[in-house]
Structures are given as structure tokens and as C-alpha cells.
Amino acid sequence: MNKSKKCKQRNPMPNGAIEPNATSVNGMLEFDGYYWWTNYPFGISNSGYWFNNQQWDPRCASVDNDGLHLKMKETQLPNGPKQWSSIELVLWGEVANNPNAVGSPPKRKYPGYGKYLIAAETTVGNFNDIANNCCFGVFTYQFEADTSITNSHRELDMLECSRWNNLSDPTNAQFTLQPWKPSGNVHRITLKDKGKITIVMDWKNENTPVVYSIYYGIYDLNNLPPTPDITWTTLISQNQYIPNEGCQTVHLNLWRQPQNYTPSGEQEVVIKKFQYQ
């Protein structure tokens, strides 16, 4: 999973950046054998990190014995007002034999074809509550657009858990191909979990159907139930939206959607397990 030589390298700590906590280096947290970068996006405005009309605060992510925490809450960054802040984490690379030192970030690695698993739980009730208040996203993404392919950012949305503030929508989440506007590229689903889910995506090759699955409960690739609770296999007619491997990596986010919406309270998702095979 190493295509770093042809991918654009970026400084993970641009001028004005802050660490997620006092012990982190280069904006990195360590979880499940991987470095997760918290400073998103790369640009910094006078009011902190700003993207999609909202503030992103690296301090809204943390790791403890329970897992990798993503929180959406009110925070105040230097030179900015107190406001609701979102969080996005980016898979940077493996920890093993890949040191991370001040001024010398670890080498990046980019997962490609294979199986992805993210097991997660929420502390606010269940994922229907998350869908009513914000968006929890799990997806692959390449920062620079590749205009030679239809899915220019190599984005495969393993899960977008949100009602997008349409509380009358009976569904509360979706699997998505990009671009999302062609009919059928957004596949809406209804999560009926009790607060714990396992997300699996099987991306075998370019121009080849992708299988998305949801299991209620926390699992890994070795003990998945024989049948998922929710599944979707993309159609052959959608193969043009299934990208080849490039400089994409895994993103996890918890963000305000719509951007001007104030949630009922702090939101939290805890990542319990990440696997790439």
C-alpha cells in the first residue's frame, strides 16, 4: 500500500497549526497500528481551520483505552470566537518501522484495493441520533483531483450517517459513489443499531463492483457474522465511478451538516477498530 513516491507530499504542521494534545507530534495520533493526522484542512484561516463553512479543531480527537474519539463540540481556537467545531482524521501511514519526530513526519502510505473495516460506537444513544444532529463520515479521498478519471478524488463513501437536517426522512444514512449526482450513486439506508456498528467495504479493482456492508455490533475481519445487516453491491452500470488506486487514503469525520445547524448537544463517535486487508 505504498505509492508515496508519486503522491504530493505536504507538511502536516503548516504555520499556525496546533497539536491535538500536548504529547502529539506533527498532528498525529496513534491508533490500531496507524498514524491518524488531525489537522484538516491544510489551509489555516485567522479563525482556525476552516472548510465547508465551519471550523475544524484538531483537539476534538483523542485516543484512550476505549478507542479513537471524534467529538463535535464548542471550542475556541487562537484568534477566533467560541463556536461549534468539527473534526476530521486522515490515515497517514503505519506506525511500525516508521518513526515520527519533530520536523520529520512519518512516511505516508496509501491503502488501495482490498477490504476496509471500521468498527464504531456512539456515546449519545445510537447512530440515528448522530444522523439527526450532524454527519459521521467514513470514506476514501484523494486531496488533488485526477481529471483523467470520472471519480476524480477517488472517493468511495463507506458510510455517511446523516439526515442532512431533513428530520422527516425515514432513512438516516447512505453509501455513496462520486460524483453523487447521477441517479443511483447515492444509496440511502436506515441504521437501526443500538449504538455499535461495523462498516466494511470490499474494493477489488477499478471498474469493478464494490460491496458495502453494515453489521450491528463491534467485529473485526476474523469474526464477522455470516450475513451483514445491511449491504449494497454497486451495479455494473456504475463501474465508471469505481476508481483505480492512487493517492487516496481513509478519512473519518464528524461535522456540522448543514453548516449553520446547531446540534442538540455535543456529539461523539468512538472508533473501536480499523483494519485494512
mmCIF file of C-alpha atoms in Angstrom:
data_model
loop_
_atom_site.group_PDB
_atom_site.id
_atom_site.type_symbol
_atom_site.label_atom_id
_atom_site.label_comp_id
_atom_site.label_asym_id
_atom_site.label_seq_id
_atom_site.Cartn_x
_atom_site.Cartn_y
_atom_site.Cartn_z
ATOM 1 C CA MET A 1 0.000 0.000 0.000
ATOM 2 C CA ASN A 2 2.852 2.415 -0.718
ATOM 3 C CA LYS A 3 2.520 4.755 -3.660
ATOM 4 C CA SER A 4 4.009 7.742 -1.828
ATOM 5 C CA LYS A 5 6.751 8.498 -4.386
ATOM 6 C CA LYS A 6 4.258 9.743 -6.975
ATOM 7 C CA CYS A 7 1.929 11.452 -4.485
ATOM 8 C CA LYS A 8 2.284 15.076 -3.435
ATOM 9 C CA GLN A 9 3.932 15.392 -0.044
ATOM 10 C CA ARG A 10 2.605 18.020 2.340
ATOM 11 C CA ASN A 11 3.836 19.500 5.586
ATOM 12 C CA PRO A 12 1.457 18.165 8.256
ATOM 13 C CA MET A 13 2.169 21.161 10.512
ATOM 14 C CA PRO A 14 1.838 24.375 8.482
ATOM 15 C CA ASN A 15 2.486 27.727 10.139
ATOM 16 C CA GLY A 16 -0.097 28.378 12.829
ATOM 17 C CA ALA A 17 -1.074 24.741 13.273
ATOM 18 C CA ILE A 18 -1.841 23.304 16.705
ATOM 19 C CA GLU A 19 -1.444 19.779 18.010
ATOM 20 C CA PRO A 20 -4.451 17.696 19.084
ATOM 21 C CA ASN A 21 -2.819 17.290 22.516
ATOM 22 C CA ALA A 22 0.370 18.103 24.423
ATOM 23 C CA THR A 23 2.114 14.826 23.567
ATOM 24 C CA SER A 24 1.289 14.522 19.851
ATOM 25 C CA VAL A 25 3.902 15.250 17.173
ATOM 26 C CA ASN A 26 3.211 16.515 13.637
ATOM 27 C CA GLY A 27 -0.517 16.488 14.331
ATOM 28 C CA MET A 28 -0.517 12.694 14.644
ATOM 29 C CA LEU A 29 -2.463 10.359 16.903
ATOM 30 C CA GLU A 30 -1.649 6.643 17.060
ATOM 31 C CA PHE A 31 -4.467 4.116 16.889
ATOM 32 C CA ASP A 32 -4.619 0.443 15.900
ATOM 33 C CA GLY A 33 -1.142 0.433 14.391
ATOM 34 C CA TYR A 34 -1.615 3.556 12.257
ATOM 35 C CA TYR A 35 -0.910 7.275 12.444
ATOM 36 C CA TRP A 36 -4.019 9.446 12.123
ATOM 37 C CA TRP A 37 -3.463 13.078 11.156
ATOM 38 C CA THR A 38 -5.817 15.593 12.781
ATOM 39 C CA ASN A 39 -5.027 18.970 11.252
ATOM 40 C CA TYR A 40 -7.561 19.336 8.480
ATOM 41 C CA PRO A 41 -7.575 21.015 6.075
ATOM 42 C CA PHE A 42 -4.056 22.122 5.165
ATOM 43 C CA GLY A 43 -5.034 25.798 4.942
ATOM 44 C CA ILE A 44 -5.478 27.846 8.112
ATOM 45 C CA SER A 45 -7.593 30.987 8.374
ATOM 46 C CA ASN A 46 -7.487 33.660 11.077
ATOM 47 C CA SER A 47 -10.259 31.853 12.944
ATOM 48 C CA GLY A 48 -8.576 28.453 12.905
ATOM 49 C CA TYR A 49 -9.087 25.630 10.464
ATOM 50 C CA TRP A 50 -11.892 26.449 8.076
ATOM 51 C CA PHE A 51 -13.545 24.313 5.421
ATOM 52 C CA ASN A 52 -17.138 23.730 4.280
ATOM 53 C CA ASN A 53 -18.205 26.883 6.134
ATOM 54 C CA GLN A 54 -17.258 25.575 9.552
ATOM 55 C CA GLN A 55 -14.366 25.316 11.982
ATOM 56 C CA TRP A 56 -12.333 22.120 12.366
ATOM 57 C CA ASP A 57 -10.464 21.715 15.648
ATOM 58 C CA PRO A 58 -7.714 19.039 15.924
ATOM 59 C CA ARG A 59 -8.297 18.935 19.688
ATOM 60 C CA CYS A 60 -11.690 17.301 19.056
ATOM 61 C CA ALA A 61 -9.855 13.996 18.502
ATOM 62 C CA SER A 62 -8.183 11.843 21.147
ATOM 63 C CA VAL A 63 -7.126 8.265 21.863
ATOM 64 C CA ASP A 64 -7.543 6.279 25.079
ATOM 65 C CA ASN A 65 -8.244 2.698 26.103
ATOM 66 C CA ASP A 66 -11.772 2.969 24.693
ATOM 67 C CA GLY A 67 -10.594 3.861 21.193
ATOM 68 C CA LEU A 68 -10.182 6.803 18.829
ATOM 69 C CA HIS A 69 -12.616 9.559 19.831
ATOM 70 C CA LEU A 70 -14.194 12.052 17.436
ATOM 71 C CA LYS A 71 -16.150 14.851 19.075
ATOM 72 C CA MET A 72 -18.172 17.742 17.730
ATOM 73 C CA LYS A 73 -18.392 20.429 20.372
ATOM 74 C CA GLU A 74 -17.946 24.131 21.064
ATOM 75 C CA THR A 75 -14.289 25.169 21.172
ATOM 76 C CA GLN A 76 -12.196 28.287 20.742
ATOM 77 C CA LEU A 77 -9.077 28.357 18.610
ATOM 78 C CA PRO A 78 -6.434 31.128 18.783
ATOM 79 C CA ASN A 79 -7.655 34.428 17.273
ATOM 80 C CA GLY A 80 -11.165 33.055 16.840
ATOM 81 C CA PRO A 81 -14.511 33.113 18.632
ATOM 82 C CA LYS A 82 -16.003 30.230 20.561
ATOM 83 C CA GLN A 83 -18.033 28.191 18.090
ATOM 84 C CA TRP A 84 -19.110 24.676 17.200
ATOM 85 C CA SER A 85 -16.141 22.729 15.845
ATOM 86 C CA SER A 86 -15.976 19.623 13.670
ATOM 87 C CA ILE A 87 -13.212 17.042 13.367
ATOM 88 C CA GLU A 88 -11.646 15.090 10.515
ATOM 89 C CA LEU A 89 -8.952 12.437 10.763
ATOM 90 C CA VAL A 90 -6.798 11.249 7.874
ATOM 91 C CA LEU A 91 -4.994 7.903 7.752
ATOM 92 C CA TRP A 92 -1.336 8.876 7.335
ATOM 93 C CA GLY A 93 0.638 5.630 7.491
ATOM 94 C CA GLU A 94 1.633 2.619 9.533
ATOM 95 C CA VAL A 95 3.397 3.074 12.877
ATOM 96 C CA ALA A 96 5.717 0.054 12.645
ATOM 97 C CA ASN A 97 9.238 0.957 11.499
ATOM 98 C CA ASN A 98 8.027 4.437 10.637
ATOM 99 C CA PRO A 99 9.266 6.952 13.251
ATOM 100 C CA ASN A 100 7.544 10.258 13.889
ATOM 101 C CA ALA A 101 9.784 13.062 15.149
ATOM 102 C CA VAL A 102 9.534 16.844 15.423
ATOM 103 C CA GLY A 103 10.207 18.273 11.984
ATOM 104 C CA SER A 104 10.410 14.790 10.475
ATOM 105 C CA PRO A 105 6.933 13.311 9.954
ATOM 106 C CA PRO A 106 6.443 9.588 9.294
ATOM 107 C CA LYS A 107 6.289 8.311 5.730
ATOM 108 C CA ARG A 108 2.866 8.240 4.130
ATOM 109 C CA LYS A 109 1.277 5.081 2.798
ATOM 110 C CA TYR A 110 -1.878 4.861 0.753
ATOM 111 C CA PRO A 111 -4.234 1.877 1.064
ATOM 112 C CA GLY A 112 -5.640 0.695 -2.245
ATOM 113 C CA TYR A 113 -7.698 -2.290 -3.353
ATOM 114 C CA GLY A 114 -8.788 -4.552 -0.519
ATOM 115 C CA LYS A 115 -11.137 -4.816 2.434
ATOM 116 C CA TYR A 116 -11.649 -1.933 4.845
ATOM 117 C CA LEU A 117 -13.240 -2.307 8.280
ATOM 118 C CA ILE A 118 -14.196 0.423 10.719
ATOM 119 C CA ALA A 119 -15.982 -0.568 13.916
ATOM 120 C CA ALA A 120 -17.562 2.364 15.757
ATOM 121 C CA GLU A 121 -19.871 3.241 18.601
ATOM 122 C CA THR A 122 -21.545 6.428 19.719
ATOM 123 C CA THR A 123 -21.948 7.643 23.275
ATOM 124 C CA VAL A 124 -25.034 9.772 22.515
ATOM 125 C CA GLY A 125 -27.511 6.924 22.054
ATOM 126 C CA ASN A 126 -27.371 5.377 18.597
ATOM 127 C CA PHE A 127 -26.394 6.418 15.083
ATOM 128 C CA ASN A 128 -29.903 7.666 14.394
ATOM 129 C CA ASP A 129 -29.181 10.371 16.977
ATOM 130 C CA ILE A 130 -25.936 11.211 15.164
ATOM 131 C CA ALA A 131 -27.900 11.433 11.886
ATOM 132 C CA ASN A 132 -30.310 13.934 13.446
ATOM 133 C CA ASN A 133 -27.518 16.234 14.655
ATOM 134 C CA CYS A 134 -24.601 16.107 12.221
ATOM 135 C CA CYS A 135 -22.801 13.764 9.821
ATOM 136 C CA PHE A 136 -20.454 10.904 10.630
ATOM 137 C CA GLY A 137 -18.430 10.061 7.542
ATOM 138 C CA VAL A 138 -16.075 7.212 6.595
ATOM 139 C CA PHE A 139 -14.599 7.424 3.106
ATOM 140 C CA THR A 140 -11.571 7.241 0.842
ATOM 141 C CA TYR A 141 -10.394 10.517 -0.658
ATOM 142 C CA GLN A 142 -7.530 11.910 -2.732
ATOM 143 C CA PHE A 143 -6.793 15.554 -1.990
ATOM 144 C CA GLU A 144 -5.696 16.551 -5.509
ATOM 145 C CA ALA A 145 -8.180 15.898 -8.294
ATOM 146 C CA ASP A 146 -7.228 13.449 -11.053
ATOM 147 C CA THR A 147 -9.207 14.689 -14.044
ATOM 148 C CA SER A 148 -8.294 11.618 -16.104
ATOM 149 C CA ILE A 149 -10.913 9.538 -14.256
ATOM 150 C CA THR A 150 -14.648 10.006 -13.631
ATOM 151 C CA ASN A 151 -14.323 9.827 -9.838
ATOM 152 C CA SER A 152 -11.617 12.496 -9.750
ATOM 153 C CA HIS A 153 -10.907 12.375 -5.996
ATOM 154 C CA ARG A 154 -11.118 8.561 -5.819
ATOM 155 C CA GLU A 155 -13.862 8.977 -3.227
ATOM 156 C CA LEU A 156 -15.776 5.926 -2.062
ATOM 157 C CA ASP A 157 -18.117 6.795 0.812
ATOM 158 C CA MET A 158 -18.285 3.715 3.031
ATOM 159 C CA LEU A 159 -20.846 5.499 5.211
ATOM 160 C CA GLU A 160 -22.361 8.956 5.527
ATOM 161 C CA CYS A 161 -24.611 8.894 8.561
ATOM 162 C CA SER A 162 -26.876 11.942 8.361
ATOM 163 C CA ARG A 163 -30.390 13.112 7.597
ATOM 164 C CA TRP A 164 -28.880 16.381 6.321
ATOM 165 C CA ASN A 165 -31.358 18.148 8.651
ATOM 166 C CA ASN A 166 -34.358 16.577 6.920
ATOM 167 C CA LEU A 167 -35.810 15.027 10.058
ATOM 168 C CA SER A 168 -38.831 13.664 8.195
ATOM 169 C CA ASP A 169 -36.599 11.388 6.084
ATOM 170 C CA PRO A 170 -37.258 7.762 7.135
ATOM 171 C CA THR A 171 -33.678 6.865 6.135
ATOM 172 C CA ASN A 172 -30.700 8.114 8.131
ATOM 173 C CA ALA A 173 -27.505 7.155 6.268
ATOM 174 C CA GLN A 174 -26.105 6.320 2.855
ATOM 175 C CA PHE A 175 -23.458 4.595 0.778
ATOM 176 C CA THR A 176 -22.212 6.919 -1.966
ATOM 177 C CA LEU A 177 -20.222 6.893 -5.184
ATOM 178 C CA GLN A 178 -18.751 10.100 -6.552
ATOM 179 C CA PRO A 179 -19.801 12.206 -8.266
ATOM 180 C CA TRP A 180 -23.022 11.742 -6.324
ATOM 181 C CA LYS A 181 -25.485 13.418 -8.690
ATOM 182 C CA PRO A 182 -26.026 10.611 -11.251
ATOM 183 C CA SER A 183 -29.149 8.642 -10.350
ATOM 184 C CA GLY A 184 -28.332 5.684 -8.137
ATOM 185 C CA ASN A 185 -24.920 6.844 -6.911
ATOM 186 C CA VAL A 186 -26.464 7.671 -3.521
ATOM 187 C CA HIS A 187 -27.915 4.571 -1.896
ATOM 188 C CA ARG A 188 -29.918 5.568 1.192
ATOM 189 C CA ILE A 189 -30.207 3.130 4.109
ATOM 190 C CA THR A 190 -31.713 3.063 7.590
ATOM 191 C CA LEU A 191 -29.488 2.204 10.535
ATOM 192 C CA LYS A 192 -31.381 0.531 13.378
ATOM 193 C CA ASP A 193 -28.410 -0.079 15.648
ATOM 194 C CA LYS A 194 -28.167 0.162 19.417
ATOM 195 C CA GLY A 195 -25.076 2.355 19.278
ATOM 196 C CA LYS A 196 -22.496 -0.017 17.780
ATOM 197 C CA ILE A 197 -21.821 -0.743 14.107
ATOM 198 C CA THR A 198 -19.130 -2.305 11.937
ATOM 199 C CA ILE A 199 -18.623 -0.883 8.448
ATOM 200 C CA VAL A 200 -16.946 -2.994 5.745
ATOM 201 C CA MET A 201 -16.061 -2.080 2.177
ATOM 202 C CA ASP A 202 -14.654 -4.541 -0.359
ATOM 203 C CA TRP A 203 -12.952 -2.661 -3.224
ATOM 204 C CA LYS A 204 -11.474 -5.298 -5.521
ATOM 205 C CA ASN A 205 -10.359 -3.346 -8.571
ATOM 206 C CA GLU A 206 -11.132 -0.400 -10.833
ATOM 207 C CA ASN A 207 -14.302 -0.582 -12.941
ATOM 208 C CA THR A 208 -15.436 -3.459 -10.721
ATOM 209 C CA PRO A 209 -18.457 -3.504 -8.372
ATOM 210 C CA VAL A 210 -17.787 -2.514 -4.758
ATOM 211 C CA VAL A 211 -19.577 -4.202 -1.856
ATOM 212 C CA TYR A 212 -20.634 -2.051 1.127
ATOM 213 C CA SER A 213 -21.850 -3.739 4.332
ATOM 214 C CA ILE A 214 -23.026 -2.786 7.807
ATOM 215 C CA TYR A 215 -23.096 -5.160 10.791
ATOM 216 C CA TYR A 216 -24.755 -4.273 14.089
ATOM 217 C CA GLY A 217 -22.154 -4.735 16.822
ATOM 218 C CA ILE A 218 -18.365 -4.497 17.037
ATOM 219 C CA TYR A 219 -16.391 -7.014 14.964
ATOM 220 C CA ASP A 220 -13.144 -7.477 13.075
ATOM 221 C CA LEU A 221 -12.471 -9.182 9.758
ATOM 222 C CA ASN A 222 -11.911 -12.515 11.513
ATOM 223 C CA ASN A 223 -15.242 -12.751 13.331
ATOM 224 C CA LEU A 224 -17.815 -11.040 11.116
ATOM 225 C CA PRO A 225 -21.286 -12.631 11.175
ATOM 226 C CA PRO A 226 -22.068 -14.697 8.069
ATOM 227 C CA THR A 227 -24.632 -12.165 6.818
ATOM 228 C CA PRO A 228 -24.494 -8.363 7.115
ATOM 229 C CA ASP A 229 -27.497 -6.453 8.446
ATOM 230 C CA ILE A 230 -27.336 -4.019 5.513
ATOM 231 C CA THR A 231 -25.476 -4.464 2.234
ATOM 232 C CA TRP A 232 -25.226 -2.886 -1.199
ATOM 233 C CA THR A 233 -23.276 -4.009 -4.245
ATOM 234 C CA THR A 234 -22.783 -1.332 -6.875
ATOM 235 C CA LEU A 235 -24.162 -2.053 -10.336
ATOM 236 C CA ILE A 236 -22.093 -2.935 -13.390
ATOM 237 C CA SER A 237 -23.504 0.226 -14.971
ATOM 238 C CA GLN A 238 -21.748 2.190 -12.184
ATOM 239 C CA ASN A 239 -18.295 0.734 -12.865
ATOM 240 C CA GLN A 240 -17.168 4.022 -14.420
ATOM 241 C CA TYR A 241 -17.331 5.549 -10.922
ATOM 242 C CA ILE A 242 -15.118 2.867 -9.321
ATOM 243 C CA PRO A 243 -11.604 4.368 -9.383
ATOM 244 C CA ASN A 244 -8.190 2.820 -9.740
ATOM 245 C CA GLU A 245 -5.611 3.103 -6.970
ATOM 246 C CA GLY A 246 -3.917 6.453 -6.500
ATOM 247 C CA CYS A 247 -3.126 8.847 -3.674
ATOM 248 C CA GLN A 248 -6.383 8.289 -1.794
ATOM 249 C CA THR A 249 -6.466 7.467 1.892
ATOM 250 C CA VAL A 250 -9.096 6.878 4.590
ATOM 251 C CA HIS A 251 -10.885 9.841 6.162
ATOM 252 C CA LEU A 252 -13.077 9.833 9.272
ATOM 253 C CA ASN A 253 -15.118 12.881 10.164
ATOM 254 C CA LEU A 254 -17.831 14.219 12.414
ATOM 255 C CA TRP A 255 -19.076 17.526 11.073
ATOM 256 C CA ARG A 256 -21.887 20.052 11.044
ATOM 257 C CA GLN A 257 -24.355 19.365 8.287
ATOM 258 C CA PRO A 258 -25.902 21.651 7.297
ATOM 259 C CA GLN A 259 -23.131 24.052 8.191
ATOM 260 C CA ASN A 260 -25.303 26.586 10.036
ATOM 261 C CA TYR A 261 -27.193 23.987 12.068
ATOM 262 C CA THR A 262 -26.712 23.905 15.831
ATOM 263 C CA PRO A 263 -26.917 20.353 17.224
ATOM 264 C CA SER A 264 -28.876 19.495 20.338
ATOM 265 C CA GLY A 265 -25.611 18.954 22.219
ATOM 266 C CA GLU A 266 -22.119 17.570 21.935
ATOM 267 C CA GLN A 267 -21.787 14.613 19.559
ATOM 268 C CA GLU A 268 -19.276 11.775 19.788
ATOM 269 C CA VAL A 269 -18.265 8.699 17.805
ATOM 270 C CA VAL A 270 -15.589 6.321 19.095
ATOM 271 C CA ILE A 271 -13.674 4.235 16.561
ATOM 272 C CA LYS A 272 -13.094 0.841 18.147
ATOM 273 C CA LYS A 273 -11.257 -0.929 15.320
ATOM 274 C CA PHE A 274 -9.668 -0.170 11.963
ATOM 275 C CA GLN A 275 -8.443 -2.861 9.577
ATOM 276 C CA TYR A 276 -7.191 -2.814 6.016
ATOM 277 C CA GLN A 277 -6.531 -6.119 4.305
#
